[in-house]
């Protein structure tokens, strides 16, 4: 209606109240439909990681200078940015991102190519970074994992979700593998073998979830084995990477050199016992005997200072996250959502297994962070975007599903 002066006040009456109420109900419905076990597990892992990162770096004056809280504050900032990226991903939705895959894929390939230019930098032996300035560095391969998942899912699910086919045909599988192969080959040239291993597992998980013929799965496994032999024979790997594999095959090899990291890691974990030495009280951690404890070897801090109980809690939280992700993959009504969730499951499961396994001596050292726990902005941002994708698949599932 309008007042005597002709000014409409309809927006200030019952109509506005109904609109506000509808928005509140929609927001409440979104909050209720979030997968809280995933969110709380990921947040708990990040908070535990903050404590472990602080313990590993507070005495490292060559890293933190006069500020023992430097890495802790940066880690907390990374968590905050990661949560913001998760919220943005949920708001956009995995279906909206499906339409943006060509743009995201192009950006990610461009960024990994930049690593091969003079802008690329070597950190901790891996030439996999872009240093922008002001102490800010970016590892593009972390975001390639996301674009490979989204890109392959878009191709493999297109005709199935449209109702044209029951399973992806051979031509579609070839296109999806070609899409993944381009950034994987670039990352291999860096060389960043750890990231390549994770990407290969993502591709395998995506193919298994897509319903593609088993011949492709077995063919991929055979190609991977042949490719590993070729990489070794052609000398693609750097000397330090070859040395890591040699130390894995023979733990007694050069304990003061190439085998030093893994030997010290096992000593740290073994000294923790059942309940650990106490947070900030680990002799191996305080004495800085384990290199890169805030990143690749952060699990050793948990093993020493929190013991089997604390390290086991990290495994339980990772298990809860993966279990709920499997439920989301199984219950979604579209193949696209199933494939995206399956790719994230393969990513998290393998990377966590490799990271923890290398500290225990059951996997070769590959320079991979422990998801949510290790220090590192690129990794933290990527895993929280992945959580946002899982949440989007959950909340956008039809109510009747």
mmCIF file of C-alpha atoms in Angstrom:
data_model
loop_
_atom_site.group_PDB
_atom_site.id
_atom_site.type_symbol
_atom_site.label_atom_id
_atom_site.label_comp_id
_atom_site.label_asym_id
_atom_site.label_seq_id
_atom_site.Cartn_x
_atom_site.Cartn_y
_atom_site.Cartn_z
ATOM 1 C CA UNK A 1 0.000 0.000 0.000
ATOM 2 C CA UNK A 2 0.991 3.647 -0.189
ATOM 3 C CA UNK A 3 0.747 6.592 2.208
ATOM 4 C CA UNK A 4 -0.827 9.969 1.426
ATOM 5 C CA UNK A 5 2.457 11.202 0.009
ATOM 6 C CA UNK A 6 2.535 8.316 -2.500
ATOM 7 C CA UNK A 7 5.528 6.605 -0.845
ATOM 8 C CA UNK A 8 5.145 2.813 -0.825
ATOM 9 C CA UNK A 9 5.503 1.208 2.595
ATOM 10 C CA UNK A 10 4.659 -2.327 1.534
ATOM 11 C CA UNK A 11 8.248 -3.380 2.226
ATOM 12 C CA UNK A 12 7.804 -2.475 5.886
ATOM 13 C CA UNK A 13 4.672 -4.509 6.564
ATOM 14 C CA UNK A 14 3.672 -8.172 6.676
ATOM 15 C CA UNK A 15 5.320 -8.850 3.296
ATOM 16 C CA UNK A 16 8.756 -7.910 4.653
ATOM 17 C CA UNK A 17 8.150 -9.987 7.764
ATOM 18 C CA UNK A 18 7.298 -13.021 5.661
ATOM 19 C CA UNK A 19 10.416 -12.502 3.522
ATOM 20 C CA UNK A 20 12.647 -12.185 6.579
ATOM 21 C CA UNK A 21 11.098 -15.268 8.132
ATOM 22 C CA UNK A 22 11.650 -17.255 4.918
ATOM 23 C CA UNK A 23 15.316 -16.233 4.867
ATOM 24 C CA UNK A 24 15.767 -17.215 8.506
ATOM 25 C CA UNK A 25 14.147 -20.594 7.877
ATOM 26 C CA UNK A 26 16.306 -21.176 4.804
ATOM 27 C CA UNK A 27 19.436 -20.263 6.774
ATOM 28 C CA UNK A 28 18.370 -22.528 9.631
ATOM 29 C CA UNK A 29 17.714 -25.354 7.166
ATOM 30 C CA UNK A 30 21.190 -24.907 5.668
ATOM 31 C CA UNK A 31 22.850 -25.029 9.085
ATOM 32 C CA UNK A 32 20.905 -28.152 10.067
ATOM 33 C CA UNK A 33 21.763 -29.925 6.832
ATOM 34 C CA UNK A 34 25.509 -29.377 7.129
ATOM 35 C CA UNK A 35 27.492 -32.499 7.916
ATOM 36 C CA UNK A 36 28.637 -31.477 11.384
ATOM 37 C CA UNK A 37 30.819 -34.546 12.059
ATOM 38 C CA UNK A 38 32.954 -33.622 9.022
ATOM 39 C CA UNK A 39 33.104 -29.963 9.987
ATOM 40 C CA UNK A 40 33.932 -30.607 13.646
ATOM 41 C CA UNK A 41 36.481 -33.327 12.825
ATOM 42 C CA UNK A 42 38.299 -31.071 10.349
ATOM 43 C CA UNK A 43 38.231 -28.181 12.823
ATOM 44 C CA UNK A 44 39.531 -30.392 15.643
ATOM 45 C CA UNK A 45 42.383 -31.626 13.437
ATOM 46 C CA UNK A 46 43.275 -28.026 12.560
ATOM 47 C CA UNK A 47 43.286 -26.951 16.221
ATOM 48 C CA UNK A 48 45.414 -29.956 17.219
ATOM 49 C CA UNK A 49 47.708 -29.057 14.341
ATOM 50 C CA UNK A 50 48.038 -25.520 15.693
ATOM 51 C CA UNK A 51 49.270 -26.861 19.053
ATOM 52 C CA UNK A 52 51.697 -29.256 17.352
ATOM 53 C CA UNK A 53 53.036 -26.565 15.008
ATOM 54 C CA UNK A 54 53.612 -24.246 17.964
ATOM 55 C CA UNK A 55 55.443 -26.970 19.871
ATOM 56 C CA UNK A 56 57.636 -27.733 16.846
ATOM 57 C CA UNK A 57 58.573 -24.113 16.089
ATOM 58 C CA UNK A 58 58.572 -22.122 19.343
ATOM 59 C CA UNK A 59 62.274 -22.850 19.965
ATOM 60 C CA UNK A 60 63.370 -22.600 16.319
ATOM 61 C CA UNK A 61 64.910 -19.141 16.473
ATOM 62 C CA UNK A 62 66.263 -19.491 12.924
ATOM 63 C CA UNK A 63 62.618 -19.727 11.778
ATOM 64 C CA UNK A 64 60.666 -17.532 14.200
ATOM 65 C CA UNK A 65 63.327 -15.022 15.260
ATOM 66 C CA UNK A 66 62.242 -13.260 18.444
ATOM 67 C CA UNK A 67 58.567 -14.247 18.102
ATOM 68 C CA UNK A 68 57.891 -17.837 19.258
ATOM 69 C CA UNK A 69 54.242 -17.437 18.220
ATOM 70 C CA UNK A 70 55.023 -16.582 14.585
ATOM 71 C CA UNK A 71 54.127 -19.968 13.075
ATOM 72 C CA UNK A 72 51.182 -20.449 15.425
ATOM 73 C CA UNK A 73 49.615 -17.147 14.402
ATOM 74 C CA UNK A 74 50.188 -17.883 10.717
ATOM 75 C CA UNK A 75 48.671 -21.345 11.139
ATOM 76 C CA UNK A 76 45.592 -19.880 12.845
ATOM 77 C CA UNK A 77 45.315 -17.293 10.069
ATOM 78 C CA UNK A 78 45.486 -20.081 7.490
ATOM 79 C CA UNK A 79 42.672 -21.895 9.294
ATOM 80 C CA UNK A 80 40.569 -18.724 9.269
ATOM 81 C CA UNK A 81 41.138 -18.207 5.540
ATOM 82 C CA UNK A 82 40.390 -21.884 4.946
ATOM 83 C CA UNK A 83 37.064 -21.618 6.794
ATOM 84 C CA UNK A 84 36.193 -18.563 4.711
ATOM 85 C CA UNK A 85 36.997 -20.471 1.508
ATOM 86 C CA UNK A 86 34.833 -23.354 2.721
ATOM 87 C CA UNK A 87 31.908 -20.998 3.366
ATOM 88 C CA UNK A 88 32.361 -19.439 -0.066
ATOM 89 C CA UNK A 89 32.427 -22.864 -1.697
ATOM 90 C CA UNK A 90 29.191 -23.853 0.048
ATOM 91 C CA UNK A 91 27.598 -20.566 -0.973
ATOM 92 C CA UNK A 92 28.607 -21.007 -4.623
ATOM 93 C CA UNK A 93 27.757 -24.707 -4.616
ATOM 94 C CA UNK A 94 29.449 -27.587 -6.382
ATOM 95 C CA UNK A 95 26.930 -27.352 -9.218
ATOM 96 C CA UNK A 96 27.850 -23.729 -9.913
ATOM 97 C CA UNK A 97 31.537 -24.621 -9.827
ATOM 98 C CA UNK A 98 30.760 -27.324 -12.381
ATOM 99 C CA UNK A 99 30.085 -24.597 -14.945
ATOM 100 C CA UNK A 100 33.314 -22.805 -14.012
ATOM 101 C CA UNK A 101 35.559 -25.871 -14.423
ATOM 102 C CA UNK A 102 37.150 -24.704 -17.730
ATOM 103 C CA UNK A 103 38.212 -21.420 -16.107
ATOM 104 C CA UNK A 104 39.477 -23.075 -12.904
ATOM 105 C CA UNK A 105 41.342 -25.706 -14.906
ATOM 106 C CA UNK A 106 43.019 -23.099 -17.086
ATOM 107 C CA UNK A 107 44.107 -21.075 -14.059
ATOM 108 C CA UNK A 108 45.550 -24.122 -12.265
ATOM 109 C CA UNK A 109 47.505 -25.270 -15.329
ATOM 110 C CA UNK A 110 48.836 -21.738 -15.814
ATOM 111 C CA UNK A 111 50.004 -21.605 -12.189
ATOM 112 C CA UNK A 112 51.844 -24.928 -12.300
ATOM 113 C CA UNK A 113 53.516 -23.819 -15.537
ATOM 114 C CA UNK A 114 54.749 -20.696 -13.719
ATOM 115 C CA UNK A 115 56.650 -22.956 -11.329
ATOM 116 C CA UNK A 116 58.833 -24.047 -14.266
ATOM 117 C CA UNK A 117 59.720 -20.409 -15.007
ATOM 118 C CA UNK A 118 62.157 -18.185 -13.066
ATOM 119 C CA UNK A 119 59.235 -17.364 -10.737
ATOM 120 C CA UNK A 120 59.411 -20.920 -9.380
ATOM 121 C CA UNK A 121 61.254 -21.548 -6.138
ATOM 122 C CA UNK A 122 62.730 -24.560 -4.374
ATOM 123 C CA UNK A 123 61.637 -25.087 -0.757
ATOM 124 C CA UNK A 124 62.711 -28.115 1.275
ATOM 125 C CA UNK A 125 64.166 -29.738 -1.823
ATOM 126 C CA UNK A 126 61.000 -29.470 -3.934
ATOM 127 C CA UNK A 127 60.867 -27.031 -6.847
ATOM 128 C CA UNK A 128 57.087 -26.681 -6.510
ATOM 129 C CA UNK A 129 56.502 -23.153 -5.266
ATOM 130 C CA UNK A 130 55.845 -19.648 -6.507
ATOM 131 C CA UNK A 131 57.230 -16.942 -4.232
ATOM 132 C CA UNK A 132 55.165 -13.819 -4.725
ATOM 133 C CA UNK A 133 56.940 -11.546 -2.270
ATOM 134 C CA UNK A 134 56.568 -10.394 1.281
ATOM 135 C CA UNK A 135 57.185 -13.919 2.507
ATOM 136 C CA UNK A 136 54.105 -15.259 0.700
ATOM 137 C CA UNK A 137 54.515 -18.482 -1.260
ATOM 138 C CA UNK A 138 52.039 -20.610 -3.185
ATOM 139 C CA UNK A 139 52.128 -24.312 -4.071
ATOM 140 C CA UNK A 140 49.870 -24.600 -7.147
ATOM 141 C CA UNK A 141 49.864 -28.419 -7.135
ATOM 142 C CA UNK A 142 47.587 -28.354 -4.070
ATOM 143 C CA UNK A 143 44.858 -26.634 -6.083
ATOM 144 C CA UNK A 144 45.433 -28.870 -9.106
ATOM 145 C CA UNK A 145 44.070 -31.725 -7.000
ATOM 146 C CA UNK A 146 40.736 -29.902 -6.788
ATOM 147 C CA UNK A 147 40.542 -29.025 -10.475
ATOM 148 C CA UNK A 148 41.382 -32.598 -11.506
ATOM 149 C CA UNK A 149 38.501 -33.852 -9.351
ATOM 150 C CA UNK A 150 36.034 -31.269 -10.648
ATOM 151 C CA UNK A 151 37.167 -31.567 -14.278
ATOM 152 C CA UNK A 152 37.040 -35.358 -14.438
ATOM 153 C CA UNK A 153 33.692 -35.384 -12.612
ATOM 154 C CA UNK A 154 32.241 -32.895 -15.074
ATOM 155 C CA UNK A 155 33.238 -35.009 -18.081
ATOM 156 C CA UNK A 156 32.440 -38.449 -16.677
ATOM 157 C CA UNK A 157 29.051 -37.492 -15.227
ATOM 158 C CA UNK A 158 27.719 -35.266 -18.020
ATOM 159 C CA UNK A 159 25.868 -37.867 -20.112
ATOM 160 C CA UNK A 160 25.031 -40.100 -17.159
ATOM 161 C CA UNK A 161 23.345 -37.314 -15.179
ATOM 162 C CA UNK A 162 21.526 -36.257 -18.370
ATOM 163 C CA UNK A 163 20.085 -39.767 -18.642
ATOM 164 C CA UNK A 164 21.794 -40.592 -21.961
ATOM 165 C CA UNK A 165 23.987 -43.361 -20.550
ATOM 166 C CA UNK A 166 24.213 -45.657 -17.562
ATOM 167 C CA UNK A 167 28.025 -45.481 -17.385
ATOM 168 C CA UNK A 168 30.667 -43.253 -19.029
ATOM 169 C CA UNK A 169 31.716 -44.515 -22.462
ATOM 170 C CA UNK A 170 35.312 -45.138 -23.526
ATOM 171 C CA UNK A 171 35.631 -41.833 -25.376
ATOM 172 C CA UNK A 172 34.576 -39.885 -22.286
ATOM 173 C CA UNK A 173 37.067 -41.789 -20.128
ATOM 174 C CA UNK A 174 39.870 -40.956 -22.569
ATOM 175 C CA UNK A 175 38.922 -37.270 -22.420
ATOM 176 C CA UNK A 176 38.866 -37.319 -18.613
ATOM 177 C CA UNK A 177 42.260 -39.029 -18.412
ATOM 178 C CA UNK A 178 43.690 -36.540 -20.885
ATOM 179 C CA UNK A 179 42.387 -33.666 -18.769
ATOM 180 C CA UNK A 180 44.145 -35.077 -15.702
ATOM 181 C CA UNK A 181 47.343 -36.008 -17.556
ATOM 182 C CA UNK A 182 48.268 -32.437 -18.554
ATOM 183 C CA UNK A 183 48.782 -30.955 -15.055
ATOM 184 C CA UNK A 184 50.151 -34.256 -13.714
ATOM 185 C CA UNK A 185 52.911 -34.273 -16.351
ATOM 186 C CA UNK A 186 53.775 -30.647 -15.551
ATOM 187 C CA UNK A 187 53.986 -31.409 -11.810
ATOM 188 C CA UNK A 188 56.167 -34.438 -12.604
ATOM 189 C CA UNK A 189 58.596 -32.176 -14.467
ATOM 190 C CA UNK A 190 59.147 -30.035 -11.343
ATOM 191 C CA UNK A 191 59.615 -32.814 -10.081
ATOM 192 C CA UNK A 192 57.086 -33.128 -7.241
ATOM 193 C CA UNK A 193 56.683 -36.879 -7.001
ATOM 194 C CA UNK A 194 54.611 -36.769 -3.816
ATOM 195 C CA UNK A 195 51.895 -34.650 -5.416
ATOM 196 C CA UNK A 196 51.951 -36.857 -8.518
ATOM 197 C CA UNK A 197 51.320 -39.911 -6.340
ATOM 198 C CA UNK A 198 48.307 -38.214 -4.728
ATOM 199 C CA UNK A 199 46.936 -37.119 -8.107
ATOM 200 C CA UNK A 200 47.283 -40.649 -9.459
ATOM 201 C CA UNK A 201 45.251 -41.971 -6.525
ATOM 202 C CA UNK A 202 42.636 -39.281 -7.138
ATOM 203 C CA UNK A 203 42.309 -40.364 -10.767
ATOM 204 C CA UNK A 204 41.961 -43.988 -9.683
ATOM 205 C CA UNK A 205 39.301 -43.112 -7.104
ATOM 206 C CA UNK A 206 37.375 -41.015 -9.615
ATOM 207 C CA UNK A 207 37.370 -43.811 -12.202
ATOM 208 C CA UNK A 208 36.186 -46.368 -9.649
ATOM 209 C CA UNK A 209 33.327 -44.087 -8.540
ATOM 210 C CA UNK A 210 32.275 -43.207 -12.096
ATOM 211 C CA UNK A 211 31.297 -46.748 -13.018
ATOM 212 C CA UNK A 212 33.742 -46.822 -15.926
ATOM 213 C CA UNK A 213 34.774 -50.227 -17.250
ATOM 214 C CA UNK A 214 37.161 -52.135 -14.992
ATOM 215 C CA UNK A 215 39.484 -52.434 -17.963
ATOM 216 C CA UNK A 216 40.300 -48.758 -17.515
ATOM 217 C CA UNK A 217 41.091 -49.255 -13.831
ATOM 218 C CA UNK A 218 43.413 -52.197 -14.495
ATOM 219 C CA UNK A 219 44.910 -50.377 -17.452
ATOM 220 C CA UNK A 220 45.598 -47.343 -15.291
ATOM 221 C CA UNK A 221 47.310 -49.484 -12.664
ATOM 222 C CA UNK A 222 49.489 -51.108 -15.328
ATOM 223 C CA UNK A 223 50.316 -47.770 -16.887
ATOM 224 C CA UNK A 224 51.212 -46.376 -13.484
ATOM 225 C CA UNK A 225 53.614 -49.236 -12.797
ATOM 226 C CA UNK A 226 55.218 -48.850 -16.219
ATOM 227 C CA UNK A 227 55.420 -45.101 -15.752
ATOM 228 C CA UNK A 228 57.170 -45.489 -12.389
ATOM 229 C CA UNK A 229 59.810 -47.708 -14.004
ATOM 230 C CA UNK A 230 60.227 -45.235 -16.872
ATOM 231 C CA UNK A 231 60.607 -42.289 -14.486
ATOM 232 C CA UNK A 232 63.301 -44.169 -12.609
ATOM 233 C CA UNK A 233 65.165 -45.288 -15.734
ATOM 234 C CA UNK A 234 64.985 -41.945 -17.540
ATOM 235 C CA UNK A 235 66.454 -40.017 -14.619
ATOM 236 C CA UNK A 236 63.472 -37.712 -14.132
ATOM 237 C CA UNK A 237 63.867 -37.842 -10.344
ATOM 238 C CA UNK A 238 66.332 -35.627 -8.518
ATOM 239 C CA UNK A 239 69.136 -37.186 -6.496
ATOM 240 C CA UNK A 240 67.465 -36.419 -3.165
ATOM 241 C CA UNK A 241 64.289 -38.238 -4.281
ATOM 242 C CA UNK A 242 66.247 -41.320 -5.346
ATOM 243 C CA UNK A 243 68.047 -41.237 -2.000
ATOM 244 C CA UNK A 244 64.709 -41.182 -0.172
ATOM 245 C CA UNK A 245 63.567 -44.346 -1.922
ATOM 246 C CA UNK A 246 66.919 -45.984 -1.238
ATOM 247 C CA UNK A 247 66.584 -45.141 2.467
ATOM 248 C CA UNK A 248 63.082 -46.577 2.495
ATOM 249 C CA UNK A 249 64.267 -49.816 0.936
ATOM 250 C CA UNK A 250 67.191 -50.003 3.374
ATOM 251 C CA UNK A 251 66.476 -48.150 6.681
ATOM 252 C CA UNK A 252 70.066 -48.751 7.852
ATOM 253 C CA UNK A 253 71.444 -46.860 4.845
ATOM 254 C CA UNK A 254 73.367 -43.737 5.872
ATOM 255 C CA UNK A 255 71.576 -43.115 9.223
ATOM 256 C CA UNK A 256 73.401 -39.810 9.647
ATOM 257 C CA UNK A 257 72.517 -38.653 6.135
ATOM 258 C CA UNK A 258 69.598 -39.617 3.935
ATOM 259 C CA UNK A 259 68.103 -41.918 6.567
ATOM 260 C CA UNK A 260 68.366 -39.352 9.353
ATOM 261 C CA UNK A 261 64.817 -37.971 9.070
ATOM 262 C CA UNK A 262 63.042 -41.313 9.258
ATOM 263 C CA UNK A 263 65.300 -42.643 12.023
ATOM 264 C CA UNK A 264 64.709 -39.594 14.195
ATOM 265 C CA UNK A 265 60.989 -39.696 13.409
ATOM 266 C CA UNK A 266 60.706 -43.265 14.662
ATOM 267 C CA UNK A 267 62.705 -42.412 17.791
ATOM 268 C CA UNK A 268 60.370 -39.482 18.529
ATOM 269 C CA UNK A 269 57.189 -41.530 18.065
ATOM 270 C CA UNK A 270 58.575 -44.497 19.981
ATOM 271 C CA UNK A 271 59.541 -42.346 22.965
ATOM 272 C CA UNK A 272 55.966 -41.158 23.451
ATOM 273 C CA UNK A 273 54.579 -44.385 24.828
ATOM 274 C CA UNK A 274 50.876 -44.537 25.651
ATOM 275 C CA UNK A 275 50.176 -41.004 26.855
ATOM 276 C CA UNK A 276 53.242 -39.091 25.644
ATOM 277 C CA UNK A 277 55.783 -36.929 27.381
ATOM 278 C CA UNK A 278 53.359 -34.013 27.620
ATOM 279 C CA UNK A 279 52.632 -31.162 25.223
ATOM 280 C CA UNK A 280 55.710 -28.941 24.744
ATOM 281 C CA UNK A 281 57.830 -31.413 26.755
ATOM 282 C CA UNK A 282 59.150 -33.752 24.068
ATOM 283 C CA UNK A 283 62.943 -34.026 24.107
ATOM 284 C CA UNK A 284 63.182 -34.858 20.399
ATOM 285 C CA UNK A 285 60.933 -31.937 19.501
ATOM 286 C CA UNK A 286 62.474 -29.452 21.927
ATOM 287 C CA UNK A 287 65.954 -30.546 20.860
ATOM 288 C CA UNK A 288 65.021 -30.058 17.178
ATOM 289 C CA UNK A 289 66.255 -33.525 16.218
ATOM 290 C CA UNK A 290 63.497 -34.129 13.640
ATOM 291 C CA UNK A 291 63.683 -31.822 10.587
ATOM 292 C CA UNK A 292 60.544 -30.185 9.150
ATOM 293 C CA UNK A 293 58.431 -31.113 12.170
ATOM 294 C CA UNK A 294 55.919 -28.345 11.543
ATOM 295 C CA UNK A 295 55.167 -29.604 8.025
ATOM 296 C CA UNK A 296 55.961 -33.094 6.718
ATOM 297 C CA UNK A 297 56.826 -34.661 10.090
ATOM 298 C CA UNK A 298 54.215 -33.009 12.306
ATOM 299 C CA UNK A 299 52.840 -36.444 13.268
ATOM 300 C CA UNK A 300 56.077 -37.113 15.172
ATOM 301 C CA UNK A 301 55.216 -34.271 17.553
ATOM 302 C CA UNK A 302 51.878 -35.934 18.292
ATOM 303 C CA UNK A 303 53.514 -39.319 18.739
ATOM 304 C CA UNK A 304 56.131 -38.034 21.159
ATOM 305 C CA UNK A 305 54.197 -35.454 23.183
ATOM 306 C CA UNK A 306 50.662 -36.890 23.061
ATOM 307 C CA UNK A 307 51.631 -40.545 22.803
ATOM 308 C CA UNK A 308 49.604 -43.359 21.301
ATOM 309 C CA UNK A 309 46.418 -41.791 22.701
ATOM 310 C CA UNK A 310 46.946 -38.434 20.987
ATOM 311 C CA UNK A 311 48.204 -39.921 17.730
ATOM 312 C CA UNK A 312 45.262 -42.325 17.803
ATOM 313 C CA UNK A 313 42.875 -39.397 18.228
ATOM 314 C CA UNK A 314 44.203 -37.869 15.007
ATOM 315 C CA UNK A 315 43.564 -41.168 13.222
ATOM 316 C CA UNK A 316 40.029 -41.370 14.676
ATOM 317 C CA UNK A 317 39.217 -37.833 13.522
ATOM 318 C CA UNK A 318 40.525 -38.594 10.029
ATOM 319 C CA UNK A 319 38.478 -41.794 10.058
ATOM 320 C CA UNK A 320 35.286 -39.939 11.013
ATOM 321 C CA UNK A 321 35.868 -37.420 8.235
ATOM 322 C CA UNK A 322 36.408 -40.150 5.637
ATOM 323 C CA UNK A 323 33.424 -42.190 6.894
ATOM 324 C CA UNK A 324 31.068 -39.224 6.588
ATOM 325 C CA UNK A 325 32.497 -38.371 3.160
ATOM 326 C CA UNK A 326 31.744 -41.944 2.061
ATOM 327 C CA UNK A 327 28.143 -41.506 3.230
ATOM 328 C CA UNK A 328 27.827 -38.307 1.210
ATOM 329 C CA UNK A 329 29.236 -40.041 -1.878
ATOM 330 C CA UNK A 330 26.821 -42.944 -1.462
ATOM 331 C CA UNK A 331 23.674 -40.934 -0.720
ATOM 332 C CA UNK A 332 23.895 -38.192 -3.342
ATOM 333 C CA UNK A 333 21.465 -38.610 -6.249
ATOM 334 C CA UNK A 334 23.789 -37.388 -9.014
ATOM 335 C CA UNK A 335 26.903 -39.064 -10.374
ATOM 336 C CA UNK A 336 28.733 -35.737 -10.459
ATOM 337 C CA UNK A 337 28.442 -35.354 -6.686
ATOM 338 C CA UNK A 338 29.431 -38.981 -6.122
ATOM 339 C CA UNK A 339 32.585 -38.598 -8.212
ATOM 340 C CA UNK A 340 33.613 -35.323 -6.534
ATOM 341 C CA UNK A 341 33.189 -36.861 -3.070
ATOM 342 C CA UNK A 342 35.062 -40.015 -4.104
ATOM 343 C CA UNK A 343 37.970 -37.985 -5.469
ATOM 344 C CA UNK A 344 38.246 -36.094 -2.180
ATOM 345 C CA UNK A 345 38.116 -39.363 -0.228
ATOM 346 C CA UNK A 346 40.947 -40.834 -2.323
ATOM 347 C CA UNK A 347 42.970 -37.626 -1.867
ATOM 348 C CA UNK A 348 42.600 -37.389 1.910
ATOM 349 C CA UNK A 349 42.966 -41.122 2.563
ATOM 350 C CA UNK A 350 46.123 -41.628 0.522
ATOM 351 C CA UNK A 351 47.824 -38.397 1.578
ATOM 352 C CA UNK A 352 47.184 -39.095 5.270
ATOM 353 C CA UNK A 353 48.384 -42.689 4.877
ATOM 354 C CA UNK A 354 51.548 -41.591 3.064
ATOM 355 C CA UNK A 355 52.346 -38.820 5.558
ATOM 356 C CA UNK A 356 51.838 -40.962 8.653
ATOM 357 C CA UNK A 357 53.394 -43.997 6.965
ATOM 358 C CA UNK A 358 56.643 -42.197 6.169
ATOM 359 C CA UNK A 359 57.059 -41.195 9.829
ATOM 360 C CA UNK A 360 56.618 -44.851 10.807
ATOM 361 C CA UNK A 361 58.968 -46.130 8.105
ATOM 362 C CA UNK A 362 56.301 -48.043 6.159
ATOM 363 C CA UNK A 363 56.178 -45.549 3.275
ATOM 364 C CA UNK A 364 58.928 -43.606 1.491
ATOM 365 C CA UNK A 365 59.434 -39.948 2.372
ATOM 366 C CA UNK A 366 57.485 -37.984 -0.220
ATOM 367 C CA UNK A 367 57.178 -34.495 1.245
ATOM 368 C CA UNK A 368 53.397 -34.506 1.697
ATOM 369 C CA UNK A 369 51.638 -32.581 4.486
ATOM 370 C CA UNK A 370 49.161 -34.213 6.861
ATOM 371 C CA UNK A 371 45.728 -32.800 5.885
ATOM 372 C CA UNK A 372 44.475 -30.089 8.280
ATOM 373 C CA UNK A 373 47.351 -30.698 10.725
ATOM 374 C CA UNK A 374 50.585 -29.675 8.982
ATOM 375 C CA UNK A 375 51.630 -26.059 8.658
ATOM 376 C CA UNK A 376 51.188 -24.607 5.169
ATOM 377 C CA UNK A 377 48.762 -22.163 3.611
ATOM 378 C CA UNK A 378 48.280 -23.783 0.204
ATOM 379 C CA UNK A 379 47.525 -27.177 1.719
ATOM 380 C CA UNK A 380 45.187 -25.727 4.354
ATOM 381 C CA UNK A 381 43.253 -23.682 1.809
ATOM 382 C CA UNK A 382 42.861 -26.639 -0.548
ATOM 383 C CA UNK A 383 41.599 -29.115 2.069
ATOM 384 C CA UNK A 384 39.035 -26.651 3.413
ATOM 385 C CA UNK A 385 37.768 -25.980 -0.121
ATOM 386 C CA UNK A 386 37.387 -29.764 -0.402
ATOM 387 C CA UNK A 387 35.350 -29.773 2.828
ATOM 388 C CA UNK A 388 33.202 -27.031 1.298
ATOM 389 C CA UNK A 389 32.584 -29.234 -1.740
ATOM 390 C CA UNK A 390 31.528 -32.137 0.487
ATOM 391 C CA UNK A 391 29.179 -29.876 2.429
ATOM 392 C CA UNK A 392 27.720 -28.463 -0.778
ATOM 393 C CA UNK A 393 26.963 -31.969 -2.061
ATOM 394 C CA UNK A 394 25.275 -32.720 1.271
ATOM 395 C CA UNK A 395 23.140 -29.588 1.576
ATOM 396 C CA UNK A 396 22.152 -29.401 -2.093
ATOM 397 C CA UNK A 397 20.959 -32.993 -2.193
ATOM 398 C CA UNK A 398 17.175 -33.070 -2.785
ATOM 399 C CA UNK A 399 15.259 -33.301 0.491
ATOM 400 C CA UNK A 400 13.619 -36.530 -0.661
ATOM 401 C CA UNK A 401 17.011 -38.226 -1.177
#
